[in-house]
Amino acid sequence: MLSRIHEVSKSIHEELKRANNESSLNELKVKYLGKKGLLTSIRKSLRDLTPEERPAIGVMLNNVISQLESALIDRTAALDREKRLASEVDWVDITLTGRRLPPGHKHPITQTWEEVVQIFMGLGFDVVEGPEVELDYYNFEALNIPKDHPARDMQDTFYITEEVLLRTHTSPVQIRAMEKHPPPISIISPGKVYRCDADITHSPMFHQVEGLKVDKDISLADLKGVLEEFVHQYFGKATKLRFRPSFFPFTEPSAEVDISCVMCSGEGCRVCGQSGWLEILGSGMVDPEVYRFVGYDPEEWTGFAFGMGLERLAMLKYGIDDIRLFFENDHRFLEQF
Amino acid sequence: MRLTYGWLKEYVDCHLPPQELSQRLVMAGLEVSAMEETGEEFRDIITGKIVSMRPHSQAEHLQVCTVDIGRETVPIVCGAPNIAAGDLIPVALPGALLPSGTPVEKAEIRGELSVGMLCSAEELGLMDNAYGILQLNKNLKPGTELAEALDFKDTVLELNITPNRGDCLSVIGIAREVAAITGGRFKPPEFTLKEEGEPAGKWTSVQILEPNLCPRYTARIISDVRIKASPLWMQLRLKAAGMRPLSNIVDITNYVMLELGQPLHAFDYNLLTENRIIVRRAQKGERLVSIDGKARTLDDSMLVIADAKKSVALAGIMGGQESEVSDATRHILLESAQFDPLNNRKTAKKLGMGTEASYRYQRYVDPRGTALAADRAAYFMALFGEGKVHPGLADEWPLKQDVAVITLRISHTNKTLGTSLSSKEITTYLTRLQLKTSPVTEDTLHVEIPSYRSDLTREIDLVEEVARLYGYQKINSTLPGRTAPLENPGTLQAPERLARETLTALSFTEIISYSFIDEEALDKLLVPKDDARRRLVRLKNPLSQDWSCMRTTMLPGLLQTVLFNFNRNRYNLKLFEMGRIYLQSSEAAGEESLPQEPNYLAAALTGLREQSVWAAKKEEVDFFDLKGPLETLLEKLRCRNVKFQRADTPCLHPARAASVLVENEPVGYIGELNSQVLEAFDLSKKVIVFEIDFDKVSRLSQKKPARFQPLPKFPPITRDIALVLNKSVQAAHVADTIRAIAPPILKQIQLFDTYTGEQVPPGEKSLAFSLVFQSEDRTLVNSEVNKFMEELVTHLKETVGAILR
């Protein structure tokens, strides 16, 4: 008896799977639950069992019957619903694109600018801007680069008049800020700068961000800490830094900062010229001579300054190999960012 | 600065492989920009011994040599007159490419087989006018690689020396650095100079008329020299350093300059009038033909070396052709001097001359090194020029400087670097740099500065030297505390950021174009002659005419970008640019007045509307497709009272142009470019643009935070009204007219339909407004609204001639 119930239950499962319309469901109902149905006849034969066997097997049989009954109801309802939907709804092709305005794109230099500024603001730097058409005094002299000094060769300059030029770096903003604000001061100045030079790695116009922090007891160790923090936030924690001595007229000691190559992780590749290192910024402790120009007392205050090119950062981050792409504004270029 | 590692090692004990040394130099601030192997250019060139020679059967001037090249003997045809059996000579094998560019092949020369080629010095890229085949040391083994035979297998280091380190523009300068960095022993060149004959003072005299421009001038006399080629090893070192070997005397001056950093010049003694030297300023208009053959016109700011009659050299830049050493020269007057860096630089710039000597003088040449360099060169001239060195120097040294002593504080050093170095450690580093130190107090040292270190003048300069030798890498990073924010920090660029976010959300893409324009662009935009935008900031030295002025409007860059993309089949463009324009303050303002640099925002729209939507009708954009985003933008920026007024803007289509006002102040314009402008910029499609003064807009926008208004508690009543009126009446004017007589309960006036066509008379149009009435304190009743509507109809008929439709 038990094995018969099992068998019937199994075949019910099979047949339910196959029944996908109303008539086959009806047939199923008659076959098992009808007057001469299989389950009905099993129930009749319960009488032949001993009183001890009867309750357990009865429960089992009732379970099979009620499962079948509810399955039949569910399937009928589902079939009904499908039928109704098919007749009432006009199907849409949901793979068509949504009705929308396609997104515009911020220029990659703007994105870099905003990201860099964000990081330094988080480190407590205020944003200050200044003129792009600048006096020789602010661009060079107050930065300890006198007229006819060989250090002027380091930057090819566009002149407007003898005394007016297009700033070659954003450092003059630092001088203007220090003239205006007594120490302590902690600023960054992003902006456009200009040098008379144009090829695959030089653009006559490009963007820089420079930073300056002057306070009590600021040291070269602090400069290292701040730049390390910046590089880790911008390029990722795994990026290594290398500080090496260099020369800038407005800092002493001066340091050039290299990062481990972002393309090859320092293994050596075409981008880093096989050295594993990429130069990304110049920095140093503010030269006491600069303090003299703005009236800060170098015995009381010390500070550091740094500057970097945004194009360089963006080229490294996005893998762009020609600086001119930034200013051609080919839509196919801009829409990638 | 280029030098070979082998040369460097003559002056310092160093056993590091070149690669590692280069790393150490880089980390000490001497940037190694390139490393090359020498001798590569001598690939497939070996030594050979001429075994025998016979005349060529077909050519009179040629000979067929049998040459032992080690592994075999080969026949080589050669026409040079200076060879004989037994000579050891360079042989270029078939397949070699000579440094002069000639490829060598196995060939038949007039019927005689020739397997390779015998080489002259010139063919090897050495002396230019060398005569005949280069003769090598007869003791060399045939079949040896030439580079090896000449001891020319070496590594060239190319260093980028920063402008403050003039002392490193020499091999001994680098050697001193290497000694300091590695701790290896520094070994300055040692030589013994043999002097003979009458003292130099009897032969010549030196007179300095400008001591400020020439603090020291020394002259040595070397008589009876023989002009010939300099020794091969010297030629090879010059070549590796990037200089061209010429003759023994000139090569020696160059060699000693590279070795010691002191520029030298050799005059032909007999060609100096009265055989004496005067250092003076040039006379205005004085002319001098320099060694490069160019006639130079001088002025009185320039320093010259003169003889009794005329100038014979541009001091510290280049010698004169007339007194130049030639094959006929017998006696040499050798100049070793110090000149003022600034004056040298000015003169070199004015004359457009850049020479190795001038480069060094501009970066400071040690006055205490002049005599040594003169001695060294004289020593070589005796050795390789068979000359006689006369005793002593004619030495004028009007401006002698004392040895500088700088006080260095240990505490200040550590404070600046963030280190805790002891006095002893600091002393060690300074001593390695050959600086003499003596302790003064526990915290202070006196440091004596050698005269060649012109870059060390202050305490901070010594702090850097300590840091350099200690190693920047060893300084532990720290994060400083926060500095108090500025009282009035500059912009946080919040409005700029918001504008960019808004426009990109509206599917506009940002461009950045060059700030440079050509004045012609203003003509193309029909900017009137008296317009403020004509006050251009002009570059004195532009890269090209196209980039000769700073922009006074954003349009040229924007329109060029539109064209650039049209040319790449991109026609549906929504572009904007935010950046500064540059307006010259006024003609009258002084030379040093700076232009104004307001921040501007401009946008351009072209092509099809909503082009990405599959179901949309393909329609070209119009005025309102750009006006909408501008309105959204101004609203986002919290500008109140925004108005668009019909206005004449020369570059725009007169019927589809408006000036934009915020709080009744004009801030810019919007409209469709007219056909003349489109044509001038080669644009083939309709372009809608706006340009606004972004700084002004930011200034006029609401700064106060929004004030909460209680939400209405009572229901509104809405009335629609359709009017027929003359086409010329603007919708905004009708709305203003309604607003003028409206009671406070009229909360909103909205235009919801416009119509022109058959349903209305010609020359008229229909405007439909929806008016919403609402009260804060009661439920409105229809009758009061109806009463106003009746009044309104009458009023509109009287004021704008509108009738109900």
JSON list of N, CA and C in Angstrom, two decimals, chain A residues 97 102 104-107 110 126 130 132-133 148 153 157 159 194 213 215 220 222 224 228 243 245 252 254 287 299 329 331 335, chain B residues 27 345-346 409 416 458 461 464 472-473 475 477-478 481 483 486 493 501 504 507 510 512 515 540-541 565 570 580 582 597 614:
[
{"chain": "A", "resi": 97, "resn": "THR", "atom": "N", "xyz": [16.68, 51.78, -25.41]},
{"chain": "A", "resi": 97, "resn": "THR", "atom": "CA", "xyz": [17.24, 52.68, -24.39]},
{"chain": "A", "resi": 97, "resn": "THR", "atom": "C", "xyz": [16.17, 53.56, -23.80]},
{"chain": "A", "resi": 102, "resn": "PRO", "atom": "N", "xyz": [21.46, 62.13, -22.72]},
{"chain": "A", "resi": 102, "resn": "PRO", "atom": "CA", "xyz": [22.74, 61.45, -22.47]},
{"chain": "A", "resi": 102, "resn": "PRO", "atom": "C", "xyz": [23.60, 62.33, -21.57]},
{"chain": "A", "resi": 104, "resn": "GLY", "atom": "N", "xyz": [26.50, 64.61, -20.09]},
{"chain": "A", "resi": 104, "resn": "GLY", "atom": "CA", "xyz": [27.64, 65.37, -20.58]},
{"chain": "A", "resi": 104, "resn": "GLY", "atom": "C", "xyz": [28.86, 64.97, -19.79]},
{"chain": "A", "resi": 105, "resn": "HIS", "atom": "N", "xyz": [30.01, 65.57, -20.12]},
{"chain": "A", "resi": 105, "resn": "HIS", "atom": "CA", "xyz": [31.25, 65.17, -19.46]},
{"chain": "A", "resi": 105, "resn": "HIS", "atom": "C", "xyz": [32.04, 66.38, -19.02]},
{"chain": "A", "resi": 106, "resn": "LYS", "atom": "N", "xyz": [32.52, 66.34, -17.79]},
{"chain": "A", "resi": 106, "resn": "LYS", "atom": "CA", "xyz": [33.46, 67.37, -17.38]},
{"chain": "A", "resi": 106, "resn": "LYS", "atom": "C", "xyz": [34.79, 67.08, -18.05]},
{"chain": "A", "resi": 107, "resn": "HIS", "atom": "N", "xyz": [35.49, 68.11, -18.42]},
{"chain": "A", "resi": 107, "resn": "HIS", "atom": "CA", "xyz": [36.81, 67.94, -19.03]},
{"chain": "A", "resi": 107, "resn": "HIS", "atom": "C", "xyz": [37.72, 67.16, -18.07]},
{"chain": "A", "resi": 110, "resn": "THR", "atom": "N", "xyz": [39.47, 69.28, -15.59]},
{"chain": "A", "resi": 110, "resn": "THR", "atom": "CA", "xyz": [38.59, 69.75, -14.52]},
{"chain": "A", "resi": 110, "resn": "THR", "atom": "C", "xyz": [38.42, 68.66, -13.46]},
{"chain": "A", "resi": 126, "resn": "ASP", "atom": "N", "xyz": [43.53, 75.97, 2.19]},
{"chain": "A", "resi": 126, "resn": "ASP", "atom": "CA", "xyz": [42.53, 76.86, 1.60]},
{"chain": "A", "resi": 126, "resn": "ASP", "atom": "C", "xyz": [42.86, 77.06, 0.13]},
{"chain": "A", "resi": 130, "resn": "GLY", "atom": "N", "xyz": [44.82, 83.58, -8.38]},
{"chain": "A", "resi": 130, "resn": "GLY", "atom": "CA", "xyz": [45.47, 84.84, -8.71]},
{"chain": "A", "resi": 130, "resn": "GLY", "atom": "C", "xyz": [45.48, 85.06, -10.21]},
{"chain": "A", "resi": 132, "resn": "GLU", "atom": "N", "xyz": [46.42, 85.46, -14.15]},
{"chain": "A", "resi": 132, "resn": "GLU", "atom": "CA", "xyz": [47.24, 84.70, -15.10]},
{"chain": "A", "resi": 132, "resn": "GLU", "atom": "C", "xyz": [48.19, 85.63, -15.84]},
{"chain": "A", "resi": 133, "resn": "VAL", "atom": "N", "xyz": [47.73, 86.86, -16.08]},
{"chain": "A", "resi": 133, "resn": "VAL", "atom": "CA", "xyz": [48.62, 87.87, -16.64]},
{"chain": "A", "resi": 133, "resn": "VAL", "atom": "C", "xyz": [49.24, 88.55, -15.43]},
{"chain": "A", "resi": 148, "resn": "ASP", "atom": "N", "xyz": [68.06, 88.15, -15.59]},
{"chain": "A", "resi": 148, "resn": "ASP", "atom": "CA", "xyz": [69.34, 87.65, -16.10]},
{"chain": "A", "resi": 148, "resn": "ASP", "atom": "C", "xyz": [69.95, 86.57, -15.24]},
{"chain": "A", "resi": 153, "resn": "ASP", "atom": "N", "xyz": [66.14, 80.35, -17.49]},
{"chain": "A", "resi": 153, "resn": "ASP", "atom": "CA", "xyz": [66.14, 79.44, -18.63]},
{"chain": "A", "resi": 153, "resn": "ASP", "atom": "C", "xyz": [65.25, 78.24, -18.39]},
{"chain": "A", "resi": 157, "resn": "THR", "atom": "N", "xyz": [59.24, 82.04, -21.27]},
{"chain": "A", "resi": 157, "resn": "THR", "atom": "CA", "xyz": [58.16, 82.93, -20.84]},
{"chain": "A", "resi": 157, "resn": "THR", "atom": "C", "xyz": [57.54, 83.70, -22.00]},
{"chain": "A", "resi": 159, "resn": "TYR", "atom": "N", "xyz": [55.93, 87.12, -22.92]},
{"chain": "A", "resi": 159, "resn": "TYR", "atom": "CA", "xyz": [55.90, 88.46, -22.37]},
{"chain": "A", "resi": 159, "resn": "TYR", "atom": "C", "xyz": [54.81, 89.30, -23.02]},
{"chain": "A", "resi": 194, "resn": "TYR", "atom": "N", "xyz": [51.45, 79.30, -18.42]},
{"chain": "A", "resi": 194, "resn": "TYR", "atom": "CA", "xyz": [51.84, 79.38, -19.83]},
{"chain": "A", "resi": 194, "resn": "TYR", "atom": "C", "xyz": [53.35, 79.32, -20.00]},
{"chain": "A", "resi": 213, "resn": "LYS", "atom": "N", "xyz": [52.57, 75.87, 2.80]},
{"chain": "A", "resi": 213, "resn": "LYS", "atom": "CA", "xyz": [52.17, 75.81, 4.20]},
{"chain": "A", "resi": 213, "resn": "LYS", "atom": "C", "xyz": [53.29, 76.42, 5.03]},
{"chain": "A", "resi": 215, "resn": "ASP", "atom": "N", "xyz": [54.10, 77.71, 8.95]},
{"chain": "A", "resi": 215, "resn": "ASP", "atom": "CA", "xyz": [53.59, 77.69, 10.32]},
{"chain": "A", "resi": 215, "resn": "ASP", "atom": "C", "xyz": [54.80, 77.54, 11.24]},
{"chain": "A", "resi": 220, "resn": "LEU", "atom": "N", "xyz": [60.92, 69.55, 6.66]},
{"chain": "A", "resi": 220, "resn": "LEU", "atom": "CA", "xyz": [60.97, 68.73, 5.45]},
{"chain": "A", "resi": 220, "resn": "LEU", "atom": "C", "xyz": [60.23, 67.41, 5.68]},
{"chain": "A", "resi": 222, "resn": "ASP", "atom": "N", "xyz": [57.55, 67.07, 7.35]},
{"chain": "A", "resi": 222, "resn": "ASP", "atom": "CA", "xyz": [56.12, 67.37, 7.14]},
{"chain": "A", "resi": 222, "resn": "ASP", "atom": "C", "xyz": [55.79, 67.42, 5.66]},
{"chain": "A", "resi": 224, "resn": "LYS", "atom": "N", "xyz": [57.26, 65.79, 3.34]},
{"chain": "A", "resi": 224, "resn": "LYS", "atom": "CA", "xyz": [57.20, 64.40, 2.89]},
{"chain": "A", "resi": 224, "resn": "LYS", "atom": "C", "xyz": [55.87, 63.76, 3.26]},
{"chain": "A", "resi": 228, "resn": "GLU", "atom": "N", "xyz": [53.15, 62.47, 0.56]},
{"chain": "A", "resi": 228, "resn": "GLU", "atom": "CA", "xyz": [52.89, 61.03, 0.59]},
{"chain": "A", "resi": 228, "resn": "GLU", "atom": "C", "xyz": [51.40, 60.78, 0.70]},
{"chain": "A", "resi": 243, "resn": "PHE", "atom": "N", "xyz": [61.98, 60.93, -2.89]},
{"chain": "A", "resi": 243, "resn": "PHE", "atom": "CA", "xyz": [62.35, 62.34, -2.79]},
{"chain": "A", "resi": 243, "resn": "PHE", "atom": "C", "xyz": [63.83, 62.46, -3.12]},
{"chain": "A", "resi": 245, "resn": "PRO", "atom": "N", "xyz": [67.12, 65.34, -4.08]},
{"chain": "A", "resi": 245, "resn": "PRO", "atom": "CA", "xyz": [67.50, 66.74, -4.06]},
{"chain": "A", "resi": 245, "resn": "PRO", "atom": "C", "xyz": [67.44, 67.36, -5.45]},
{"chain": "A", "resi": 252, "resn": "GLU", "atom": "N", "xyz": [64.64, 75.86, -0.49]},
{"chain": "A", "resi": 252, "resn": "GLU", "atom": "CA", "xyz": [65.95, 75.38, -0.04]},
{"chain": "A", "resi": 252, "resn": "GLU", "atom": "C", "xyz": [65.75, 74.72, 1.33]},
{"chain": "A", "resi": 254, "resn": "SER", "atom": "N", "xyz": [65.53, 71.80, -1.71]},
{"chain": "A", "resi": 254, "resn": "SER", "atom": "CA", "xyz": [64.53, 71.50, -2.73]},
{"chain": "A", "resi": 254, "resn": "SER", "atom": "C", "xyz": [64.49, 70.01, -2.99]},
{"chain": "A", "resi": 287, "resn": "ASP", "atom": "N", "xyz": [62.39, 79.19, 0.65]},
{"chain": "A", "resi": 287, "resn": "ASP", "atom": "CA", "xyz": [63.70, 79.84, 0.84]},
{"chain": "A", "resi": 287, "resn": "ASP", "atom": "C", "xyz": [63.52, 81.10, 1.69]},
{"chain": "A", "resi": 299, "resn": "GLU", "atom": "N", "xyz": [63.08, 83.20, 11.08]},
{"chain": "A", "resi": 299, "resn": "GLU", "atom": "CA", "xyz": [63.50, 82.57, 12.33]},
{"chain": "A", "resi": 299, "resn": "GLU", "atom": "C", "xyz": [62.29, 82.03, 13.08]},
{"chain": "A", "resi": 329, "resn": "ASN", "atom": "N", "xyz": [39.93, 69.05, -27.84]},
{"chain": "A", "resi": 329, "resn": "ASN", "atom": "CA", "xyz": [38.53, 68.87, -27.49]},
{"chain": "A", "resi": 329, "resn": "ASN", "atom": "C", "xyz": [37.75, 68.05, -28.52]},
{"chain": "A", "resi": 331, "resn": "HIS", "atom": "N", "xyz": [35.35, 65.39, -29.38]},
{"chain": "A", "resi": 331, "resn": "HIS", "atom": "CA", "xyz": [34.28, 64.85, -28.55]},
{"chain": "A", "resi": 331, "resn": "HIS", "atom": "C", "xyz": [34.51, 63.38, -28.22]},
{"chain": "A", "resi": 335, "resn": "GLU", "atom": "N", "xyz": [34.35, 62.34, -24.28]},
{"chain": "A", "resi": 335, "resn": "GLU", "atom": "CA", "xyz": [33.27, 61.49, -23.77]},
{"chain": "A", "resi": 335, "resn": "GLU", "atom": "C", "xyz": [33.80, 60.22, -23.09]},
{"chain": "B", "resi": 27, "resn": "MET", "atom": "N", "xyz": [70.12, 60.39, -6.44]},
{"chain": "B", "resi": 27, "resn": "MET", "atom": "CA", "xyz": [69.58, 60.58, -5.10]},
{"chain": "B", "resi": 27, "resn": "MET", "atom": "C", "xyz": [70.31, 61.66, -4.31]},
{"chain": "B", "resi": 345, "resn": "ARG", "atom": "N", "xyz": [75.91, 86.80, -19.37]},
{"chain": "B", "resi": 345, "resn": "ARG", "atom": "CA", "xyz": [74.62, 86.29, -19.82]},
{"chain": "B", "resi": 345, "resn": "ARG", "atom": "C", "xyz": [73.90, 87.31, -20.71]},
{"chain": "B", "resi": 346, "resn": "LYS", "atom": "N", "xyz": [73.94, 88.56, -20.27]},
{"chain": "B", "resi": 346, "resn": "LYS", "atom": "CA", "xyz": [73.28, 89.62, -21.05]},
{"chain": "B", "resi": 346, "resn": "LYS", "atom": "C", "xyz": [73.88, 89.70, -22.44]},
{"chain": "B", "resi": 409, "resn": "ARG", "atom": "N", "xyz": [73.69, 76.29, 12.74]},
{"chain": "B", "resi": 409, "resn": "ARG", "atom": "CA", "xyz": [73.14, 75.82, 14.01]},
{"chain": "B", "resi": 409, "resn": "ARG", "atom": "C", "xyz": [72.62, 74.39, 13.86]},
{"chain": "B", "resi": 416, "resn": "THR", "atom": "N", "xyz": [64.55, 72.38, 10.64]},
{"chain": "B", "resi": 416, "resn": "THR", "atom": "CA", "xyz": [64.15, 72.52, 9.25]},
{"chain": "B", "resi": 416, "resn": "THR", "atom": "C", "xyz": [63.90, 71.17, 8.59]},
{"chain": "B", "resi": 458, "resn": "ARG", "atom": "N", "xyz": [74.56, 80.87, 2.61]},
{"chain": "B", "resi": 458, "resn": "ARG", "atom": "CA", "xyz": [73.72, 81.08, 3.80]},
{"chain": "B", "resi": 458, "resn": "ARG", "atom": "C", "xyz": [73.62, 79.79, 4.60]},
{"chain": "B", "resi": 461, "resn": "ASP", "atom": "N", "xyz": [71.68, 77.01, 3.01]},
{"chain": "B", "resi": 461, "resn": "ASP", "atom": "CA", "xyz": [72.35, 76.26, 1.95]},
{"chain": "B", "resi": 461, "resn": "ASP", "atom": "C", "xyz": [73.11, 75.08, 2.53]},
{"chain": "B", "resi": 464, "resn": "GLU", "atom": "N", "xyz": [70.77, 72.27, 3.45]},
{"chain": "B", "resi": 464, "resn": "GLU", "atom": "CA", "xyz": [70.46, 71.42, 2.29]},
{"chain": "B", "resi": 464, "resn": "GLU", "atom": "C", "xyz": [71.57, 70.42, 2.03]},
{"chain": "B", "resi": 472, "resn": "TYR", "atom": "N", "xyz": [67.52, 62.25, 1.61]},
{"chain": "B", "resi": 472, "resn": "TYR", "atom": "CA", "xyz": [66.12, 62.64, 1.80]},
{"chain": "B", "resi": 472, "resn": "TYR", "atom": "C", "xyz": [65.27, 61.43, 2.18]},
{"chain": "B", "resi": 473, "resn": "GLN", "atom": "N", "xyz": [65.64, 60.28, 1.61]},
{"chain": "B", "resi": 473, "resn": "GLN", "atom": "CA", "xyz": [64.83, 59.09, 1.83]},
{"chain": "B", "resi": 473, "resn": "GLN", "atom": "C", "xyz": [64.81, 58.67, 3.30]},
{"chain": "B", "resi": 475, "resn": "ILE", "atom": "N", "xyz": [64.76, 60.62, 5.89]},
{"chain": "B", "resi": 475, "resn": "ILE", "atom": "CA", "xyz": [63.97, 61.49, 6.77]},
{"chain": "B", "resi": 475, "resn": "ILE", "atom": "C", "xyz": [62.57, 60.91, 6.93]},
{"chain": "B", "resi": 477, "resn": "SER", "atom": "N", "xyz": [58.70, 60.64, 7.41]},
{"chain": "B", "resi": 477, "resn": "SER", "atom": "CA", "xyz": [57.57, 61.53, 7.13]},
{"chain": "B", "resi": 477, "resn": "SER", "atom": "C", "xyz": [56.74, 61.75, 8.38]},
{"chain": "B", "resi": 478, "resn": "THR", "atom": "N", "xyz": [56.22, 62.98, 8.50]},
{"chain": "B", "resi": 478, "resn": "THR", "atom": "CA", "xyz": [55.27, 63.27, 9.57]},
{"chain": "B", "resi": 478, "resn": "THR", "atom": "C", "xyz": [54.13, 64.07, 8.96]},
{"chain": "B", "resi": 481, "resn": "GLY", "atom": "N", "xyz": [50.20, 69.41, 11.89]},
{"chain": "B", "resi": 481, "resn": "GLY", "atom": "CA", "xyz": [48.87, 69.75, 12.38]},
{"chain": "B", "resi": 481, "resn": "GLY", "atom": "C", "xyz": [48.18, 70.71, 11.43]},
{"chain": "B", "resi": 483, "resn": "THR", "atom": "N", "xyz": [46.65, 74.07, 10.03]},
{"chain": "B", "resi": 483, "resn": "THR", "atom": "CA", "xyz": [46.88, 75.49, 10.16]},
{"chain": "B", "resi": 483, "resn": "THR", "atom": "C", "xyz": [45.52, 76.17, 10.18]},
{"chain": "B", "resi": 486, "resn": "LEU", "atom": "N", "xyz": [42.36, 80.75, 6.58]},
{"chain": "B", "resi": 486, "resn": "LEU", "atom": "CA", "xyz": [42.48, 82.18, 6.32]},
{"chain": "B", "resi": 486, "resn": "LEU", "atom": "C", "xyz": [41.17, 82.87, 6.69]},
{"chain": "B", "resi": 493, "resn": "GLN", "atom": "N", "xyz": [35.14, 77.97, -5.23]},
{"chain": "B", "resi": 493, "resn": "GLN", "atom": "CA", "xyz": [34.71, 77.55, -6.56]},
{"chain": "B", "resi": 493, "resn": "GLN", "atom": "C", "xyz": [33.40, 76.79, -6.52]},
{"chain": "B", "resi": 501, "resn": "GLU", "atom": "N", "xyz": [28.29, 70.95, -12.87]},
{"chain": "B", "resi": 501, "resn": "GLU", "atom": "CA", "xyz": [27.43, 69.80, -12.57]},
{"chain": "B", "resi": 501, "resn": "GLU", "atom": "C", "xyz": [26.11, 69.92, -13.32]},
{"chain": "B", "resi": 504, "resn": "THR", "atom": "N", "xyz": [26.57, 69.53, -17.20]},
{"chain": "B", "resi": 504, "resn": "THR", "atom": "CA", "xyz": [26.85, 68.16, -17.63]},
{"chain": "B", "resi": 504, "resn": "THR", "atom": "C", "xyz": [25.62, 67.28, -17.43]},
{"chain": "B", "resi": 507, "resn": "SER", "atom": "N", "xyz": [23.47, 67.29, -20.26]},
{"chain": "B", "resi": 507, "resn": "SER", "atom": "CA", "xyz": [24.12, 66.63, -21.39]},
{"chain": "B", "resi": 507, "resn": "SER", "atom": "C", "xyz": [25.08, 67.52, -22.17]},
{"chain": "B", "resi": 510, "resn": "GLU", "atom": "N", "xyz": [32.10, 69.57, -21.37]},
{"chain": "B", "resi": 510, "resn": "GLU", "atom": "CA", "xyz": [33.00, 70.69, -21.14]},
{"chain": "B", "resi": 510, "resn": "GLU", "atom": "C", "xyz": [34.23, 70.61, -22.03]},
{"chain": "B", "resi": 512, "resn": "ILE", "atom": "N", "xyz": [38.12, 72.66, -22.87]},
{"chain": "B", "resi": 512, "resn": "ILE", "atom": "CA", "xyz": [39.09, 73.67, -22.44]},
{"chain": "B", "resi": 512, "resn": "ILE", "atom": "C", "xyz": [39.89, 74.04, -23.67]},
{"chain": "B", "resi": 515, "resn": "SER", "atom": "N", "xyz": [43.80, 79.89, -24.27]},
{"chain": "B", "resi": 515, "resn": "SER", "atom": "CA", "xyz": [43.41, 81.27, -23.97]},
{"chain": "B", "resi": 515, "resn": "SER", "atom": "C", "xyz": [43.86, 82.23, -25.05]},
{"chain": "B", "resi": 540, "resn": "LYS", "atom": "N", "xyz": [54.20, 89.56, -26.74]},
{"chain": "B", "resi": 540, "resn": "LYS", "atom": "CA", "xyz": [55.36, 90.07, -27.48]},
{"chain": "B", "resi": 540, "resn": "LYS", "atom": "C", "xyz": [56.02, 88.98, -28.30]},
{"chain": "B", "resi": 541, "resn": "ASN", "atom": "N", "xyz": [55.96, 87.77, -27.77]},
{"chain": "B", "resi": 541, "resn": "ASN", "atom": "CA", "xyz": [56.65, 86.66, -28.45]},
{"chain": "B", "resi": 541, "resn": "ASN", "atom": "C", "xyz": [55.70, 85.47, -28.62]},
{"chain": "B", "resi": 565, "resn": "ASN", "atom": "N", "xyz": [35.06, 69.34, -34.51]},
{"chain": "B", "resi": 565, "resn": "ASN", "atom": "CA", "xyz": [34.22, 68.16, -34.38]},
{"chain": "B", "resi": 565, "resn": "ASN", "atom": "C", "xyz": [33.34, 67.94, -35.62]},
{"chain": "B", "resi": 570, "resn": "ARG", "atom": "N", "xyz": [31.01, 64.88, -36.33]},
{"chain": "B", "resi": 570, "resn": "ARG", "atom": "CA", "xyz": [30.22, 64.99, -35.11]},
{"chain": "B", "resi": 570, "resn": "ARG", "atom": "C", "xyz": [29.42, 66.28, -35.25]},
{"chain": "B", "resi": 580, "resn": "ARG", "atom": "N", "xyz": [38.65, 82.19, -18.02]},
{"chain": "B", "resi": 580, "resn": "ARG", "atom": "CA", "xyz": [38.79, 83.64, -17.93]},
{"chain": "B", "resi": 580, "resn": "ARG", "atom": "C", "xyz": [38.88, 84.27, -19.31]},
{"chain": "B", "resi": 582, "resn": "TYR", "atom": "N", "xyz": [40.41, 88.15, -20.86]},
{"chain": "B", "resi": 582, "resn": "TYR", "atom": "CA", "xyz": [41.46, 89.06, -20.41]},
{"chain": "B", "resi": 582, "resn": "TYR", "atom": "C", "xyz": [41.22, 90.42, -21.05]},
{"chain": "B", "resi": 597, "resn": "GLU", "atom": "N", "xyz": [40.49, 89.91, -15.34]},
{"chain": "B", "resi": 597, "resn": "GLU", "atom": "CA", "xyz": [40.35, 88.52, -15.79]},
{"chain": "B", "resi": 597, "resn": "GLU", "atom": "C", "xyz": [39.06, 87.92, -15.28]},
{"chain": "B", "resi": 614, "resn": "TRP", "atom": "N", "xyz": [15.09, 57.03, -29.57]},
{"chain": "B", "resi": 614, "resn": "TRP", "atom": "CA", "xyz": [14.75, 56.29, -30.78]},
{"chain": "B", "resi": 614, "resn": "TRP", "atom": "C", "xyz": [13.42, 56.71, -31.37]}
]
